[in-house]
């Protein structure tokens, strides 16, 4: 099978079609100046004003340095003009149409060429603008001057707010340190600030600019639908791929004639290419000058491999070369070619009745049900030019690889950010990361003036056409939380509810129609959260309860209840947002420039980086429930302890919540009213990435470093997992869960081992093995017990349940008969670490670091070319053991873990002998094995004596990890100096 790595859809121009890039990389330079021309500097296109002013040293430091988000705000209050001169080559043959095409302009701009205005008040950064310049363009040696005059985005919306006073909210909360009325401009909504990000309302030409001339029509986009037909040849199913070629003609109602062709490369020649051709007889385009040509190809399943999400199979992509050659008489032939990658797959949203009132909400991928695991994506930088395919490659790749490595199979591109670059979706295709694509509307009401609706219609049409062909793109959604905001009266719309609902219906019905017009049969949700089909087909766009647990998706945030308690989480169909804040590492925070006086959550510096009102207090409340707070948080050392504790809390809370949703797949509960709770088939936590260095819900820091919660994600998203559940009334249930594809029909024989530990002893005091089986996409309760009885029987000490609970913790291992399968261990702390009886400060040290070597694991090699072994030694149980590497980009094979000794470790063998000796010495009649049977404590000896004896025999034990890193190998002693280890009691 040939696997094509064509990662950027190429557009090729031929013959009469001519093209001239007007980016700054080509000859000619752009300059930018402000209103009164006091500033005039050279500019970069594609780019943006903040980047230009930094390059020109008008802005002294990085945008994220200290309080620059506010200190640089004057930039957003000025008007900026980008200007460049260019000449058109003398061999340029002007065609019927000559246009300057702006693939992305941010945002409100008037444009002129040679002093003639060719556009005024363009106002949607998500739209491609094609501006006719025929008759204005100068040829040969005569210079042309292109000017793009940007209106201040913040002043523009201030003016608009007077015209559109109903469009609420007016402003973001003060704690955001942002700007008002982002909803009045089609611009990244978070660019006016969010609860995790700064305001940088930029101006600039953030995508390519080009001059194009042609006579008849060009191929602009290609959409493709793959489906199974009902036909079989030699018992092999036939698949159909239907391509739609979107042609753009020189003018409305123009006549187009030509040849459309699709070459689909499915393997090595001969016979490795399937070709489809359609002669376009003279046909008139519509009033937008567009014509769609459909070409269907059929291919046997024998010849192809299907495209699967990450963890469910491979991601085979086939290159399709799609072209249109215009043969309209009277004009020279001209052709455009596009390369896209095609993945054969089907995807449906299964919403079938469950319980009295309720629908399932799950994806069926290639026919089989799947559990969606992942997170939400926000713009990884506040400046749009930094996230584009030109500048953002490294960052995008790093973040998506980190998502893939922890088992993410879906990301929701959240509606307050951007439609991402082609590069982003190409990577998602290659990595098997499904994309739930919101339209860019979030947490607001929006205008419904005709001009606004027209602009949004164009935006949605263009974006769907651009993104649809990616096999990774599977869900379209209208907005983020606008339905909930309306129903729950977040912004005072309640007094005029029905007219706001009318506005809401107008906008999102139009978006729904546009999406389904471009991508028939696709999945469209009006909002997230929403009730899915019930909203679409029954209640209308605003449901009584958009957060219903019986329908659609749910966003769940509860910062005050105990995040480590699984009972607080809703038994819903699909959790598309949930999360907890933490602080990023000290190393990341230091890149934002705090000086020694700035450290402390009550210092101005860190107060201003926390945009979520009460955010620090909420984190502290959670920490205090389970751990001990540092005495002071107003110093560098205190902050460093707080960073660690917030990360532990985030990791534990996300683990608890995600496991509750994963068990929800198998836990169905009928209410008295006949509703079914549970049947959960999705968990997307909030949020994957960060936009800057600040407290937030992200598990990846700005710069890509993994927080503790990201290491935990690798476990709670594992395909095969064991998950203990301590329920109300202290019932312990243990679930075995699988999210493997139903195609992988193999039943896995497995053994669950439940091990009991005293906090004072790194070796297990009791173990129990249970045989079980794990089917694909499956959940089974493999064990249950009354915890009190179980702990007593396991030799945990204590006369009442509270002391029993605090004396022991449990470890769960899952092993498979087939060694190709594995599952991470899991743990249950039972009680809060602050109550852990017998847990002493262990001496945890990095005992050795091996010489760096080339990474062996093929899946990790592209992300981290180098590896080194690290040994950690300890003399006792240690909680949340946390390794950090300063100044080396990389991550560890595990982190934030509970450190115990392997039962095969010498120390445990020694322990065992010590116990056996004790057992004998106690003079009882049991043989050695019986001595250690669950429930048989050693007669005649108190557990304290037993424990003391065992503790006295404890020496060091070692745990081995791998450190994966990105840059050239340093030697082990230098590497050693960058590494530190800490744990809870330090
Ligand atoms: C959700 C998101 C974001 C927000 C996050 C954390 O509601 O949609 O708007 O950043 O919560 O508050």
XYZ file of C-alpha atoms and ligand atoms in Angstrom, residues 176 194-196 378 412 414 442-443 480-481 490 528 555 557 559 577 612 686-687 697, ligand 1:
33
model
C -10.275 39.325 31.760
C -11.085 35.099 27.589
C -11.041 33.443 30.965
C -7.723 31.811 29.995
C -8.107 26.686 21.695
C -13.188 19.855 19.470
C -13.773 25.393 20.060
C -18.983 31.584 21.532
C -20.679 32.588 24.774
C -20.164 27.241 21.869
C -22.674 27.620 24.706
C -26.491 34.625 31.343
C -22.452 22.654 22.300
C -20.562 20.829 29.681
C -18.028 22.499 35.704
C -15.321 24.006 41.221
C -16.381 19.972 28.244
C -11.234 33.405 35.913
C -11.459 21.303 28.768
C -8.814 22.233 27.490
C -7.669 24.382 32.477
C -16.299 26.659 28.857
C -15.687 27.065 27.543
C -14.933 28.334 27.592
C -14.283 28.575 28.896
C -14.294 27.355 29.767
C -13.725 27.573 31.124
O -17.564 27.023 29.068
O -16.584 27.008 26.515
O -15.782 29.389 27.262
O -13.011 29.029 28.709
O -15.597 26.946 29.943
O -14.452 28.515 31.851
